[in-house]
Every structure is written in structure tokens, then in C-alpha cells.
Short mmCIF file of C-alpha atoms in Angstrom, two decimals:
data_model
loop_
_atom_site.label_atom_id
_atom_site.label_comp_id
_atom_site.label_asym_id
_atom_site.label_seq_id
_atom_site.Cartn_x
_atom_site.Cartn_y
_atom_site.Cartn_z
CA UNK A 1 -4.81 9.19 14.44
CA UNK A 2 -5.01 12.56 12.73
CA UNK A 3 -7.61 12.47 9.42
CA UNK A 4 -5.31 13.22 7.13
CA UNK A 5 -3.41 10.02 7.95
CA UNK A 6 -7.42 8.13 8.09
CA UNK A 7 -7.62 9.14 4.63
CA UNK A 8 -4.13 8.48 3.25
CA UNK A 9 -4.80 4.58 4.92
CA UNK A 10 -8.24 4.56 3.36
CA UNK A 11 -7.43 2.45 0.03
CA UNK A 12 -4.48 0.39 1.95
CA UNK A 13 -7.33 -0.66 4.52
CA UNK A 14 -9.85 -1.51 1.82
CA UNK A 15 -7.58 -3.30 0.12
CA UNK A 16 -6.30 -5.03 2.90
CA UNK A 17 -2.76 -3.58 2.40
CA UNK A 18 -1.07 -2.26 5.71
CA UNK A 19 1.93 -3.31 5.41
CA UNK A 20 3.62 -1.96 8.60
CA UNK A 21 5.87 -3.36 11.06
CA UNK A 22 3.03 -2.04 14.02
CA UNK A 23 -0.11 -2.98 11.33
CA UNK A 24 -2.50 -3.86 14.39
CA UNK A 25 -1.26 -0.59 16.20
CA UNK A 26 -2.51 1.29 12.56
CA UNK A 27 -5.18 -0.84 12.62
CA UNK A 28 -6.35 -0.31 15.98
CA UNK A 29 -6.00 3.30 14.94
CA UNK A 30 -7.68 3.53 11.82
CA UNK A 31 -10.88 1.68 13.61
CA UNK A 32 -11.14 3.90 16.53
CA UNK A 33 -10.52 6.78 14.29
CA UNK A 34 -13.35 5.56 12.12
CA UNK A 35 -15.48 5.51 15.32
CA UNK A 36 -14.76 8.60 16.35
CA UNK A 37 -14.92 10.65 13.55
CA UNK A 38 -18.17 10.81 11.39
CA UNK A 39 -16.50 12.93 8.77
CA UNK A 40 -13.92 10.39 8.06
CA UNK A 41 -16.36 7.35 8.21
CA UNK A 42 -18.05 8.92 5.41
CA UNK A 43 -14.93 9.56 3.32
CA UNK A 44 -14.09 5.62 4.29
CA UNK A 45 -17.59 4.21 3.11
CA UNK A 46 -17.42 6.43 -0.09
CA UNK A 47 -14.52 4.99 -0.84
CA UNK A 48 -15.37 1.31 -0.24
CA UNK A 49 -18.64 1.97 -1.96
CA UNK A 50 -16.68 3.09 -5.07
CA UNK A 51 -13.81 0.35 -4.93
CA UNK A 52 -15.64 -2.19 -4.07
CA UNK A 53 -18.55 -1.67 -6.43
CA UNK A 54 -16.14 -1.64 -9.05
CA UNK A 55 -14.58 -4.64 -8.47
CA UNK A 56 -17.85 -6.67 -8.31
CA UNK A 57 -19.32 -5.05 -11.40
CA UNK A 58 -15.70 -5.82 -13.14
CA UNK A 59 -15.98 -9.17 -11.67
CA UNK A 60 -19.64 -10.03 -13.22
CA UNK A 61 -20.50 -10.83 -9.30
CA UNK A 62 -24.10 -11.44 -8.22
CA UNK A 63 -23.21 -10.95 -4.79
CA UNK A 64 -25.15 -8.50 -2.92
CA UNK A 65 -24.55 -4.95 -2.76
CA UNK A 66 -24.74 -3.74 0.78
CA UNK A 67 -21.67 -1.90 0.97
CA UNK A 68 -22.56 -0.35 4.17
CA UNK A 69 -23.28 -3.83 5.91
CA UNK A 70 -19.76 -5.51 4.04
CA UNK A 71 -17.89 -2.39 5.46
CA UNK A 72 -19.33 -2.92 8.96
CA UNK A 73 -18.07 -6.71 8.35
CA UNK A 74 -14.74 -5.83 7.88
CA UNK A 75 -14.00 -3.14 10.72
CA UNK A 76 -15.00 -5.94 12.63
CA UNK A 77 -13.48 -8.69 11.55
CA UNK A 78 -9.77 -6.03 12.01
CA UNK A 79 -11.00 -5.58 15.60
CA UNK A 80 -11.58 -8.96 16.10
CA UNK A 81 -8.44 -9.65 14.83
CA UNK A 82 -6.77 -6.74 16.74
CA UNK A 83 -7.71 -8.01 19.91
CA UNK A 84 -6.69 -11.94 19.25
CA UNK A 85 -3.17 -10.65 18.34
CA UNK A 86 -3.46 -9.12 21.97
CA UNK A 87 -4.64 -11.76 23.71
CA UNK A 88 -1.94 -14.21 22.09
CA UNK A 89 0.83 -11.56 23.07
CA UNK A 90 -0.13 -11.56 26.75
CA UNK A 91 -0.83 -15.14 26.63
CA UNK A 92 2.89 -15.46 24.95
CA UNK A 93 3.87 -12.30 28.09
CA UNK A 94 2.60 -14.75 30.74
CA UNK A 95 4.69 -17.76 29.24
CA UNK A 96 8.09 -16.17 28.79
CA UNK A 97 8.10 -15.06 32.32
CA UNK A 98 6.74 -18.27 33.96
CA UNK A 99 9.73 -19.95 31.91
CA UNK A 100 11.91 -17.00 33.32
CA UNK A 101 10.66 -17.36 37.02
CA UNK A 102 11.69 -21.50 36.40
CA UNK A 103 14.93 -20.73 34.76
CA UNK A 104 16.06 -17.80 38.11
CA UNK A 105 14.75 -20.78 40.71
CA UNK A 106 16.49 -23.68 39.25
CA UNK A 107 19.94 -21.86 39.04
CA UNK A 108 19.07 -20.50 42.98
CA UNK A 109 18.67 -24.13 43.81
CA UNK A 110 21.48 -25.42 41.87
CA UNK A 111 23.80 -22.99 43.45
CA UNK A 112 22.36 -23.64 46.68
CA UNK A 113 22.95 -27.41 46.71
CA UNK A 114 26.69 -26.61 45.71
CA UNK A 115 26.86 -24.87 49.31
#
């Protein structure tokens, strides 16, 4: 993921807006990008800091204010979440071909016992 697309996802991310078809592939970009790229971490926790400290003053919320811990939270939380959607789509992988492999046997036998 380039940073100019990081940045543009910022507020959808924070938010918890991605709304695209492939939203753990964005995901799973916007994470690693955040990894990689100090510059654009930076630009992401400013932003949180701001949104989200808005929101809790608006809100009257005596919650605590550690923005940078919260944000930590939440990339991990999406990764968390990014890899569960990946082990359920092998898991799901596995299952449609077992059924598959059952499916191309049975019709081998049943043409064989018509022989």
C-alpha cells in the first residue's frame, strides 16, 4: 500500500468504515503499511488522537485517555480479525474439496458397479 492511499483510509479505519468488497485484503494492508512506515503511523495516531479525543470529550466520557495504547488495541484486534477470516477460509478450502473428492469417488463407484 502506497501512503497516499494509508492516509486517504486513515478516518475510514478509525471509524471502522472499510467498506470494500476485499476489506481484510485493505485491512491487511493498511496494518502492515502502518508497520512499515513510521511516517504514516504518525499521521494515523494524530489522527486517532484528534478523532477520538473529540468524541470522548463530546461524549462527557471518563474513560481513559491513552490514545496511543487504544490505537495499539485496535490494529490488533483488525489483525486478529484478519487472520480468523483466513483461517475460516482455508478451514471452509479444506471442506469444499473433501466434499469434492466424496462427490468424484461416489460417481467412479457408481459407474463402476453399472459395469
Amino acid at each position: 500500500m502506497k501512503c497516499i492511499e494509508f492516509q486517504r483510509l486513515i478516518p475510514d479505519f478509525i471509524n471502522d468504515n472499510i467498506l470494500n468488497e476485499d476489506k481484510y485484503e485493505y485491512l491487511e494492508g493498511f496494518i502492515e503499511h502502518s508497520k512499515e512506515c513510521p511516517e504514516c503511523y504518525d499521521e494515523l495516531e494524530i489522527h486517532y488522537m484528534i478523532m477520538e479525543g473529540l468524541d470522548k470529550l463530546e461524549n462527557d466520557s471518563k474513560t481513559s485517555f491513552n490514545f496511543k495504547e487504544e490505537l495499539r488495541m485496535k490494529l490488533n484486534m483488525h489483525e486478529e480479525n484478519i487472520y480468523n477470516e483466513f483461517k475460516i477460509n482455508v478451514i471452509v478450502g479444506v471442506i469444499n474439496v473433501i466434499a469434492q473428492i466424496t462427490l468424484f469417488v461416489g460417481i467412479i463407484m457408481y459407474f463402476v458397479r453399472l459395469l
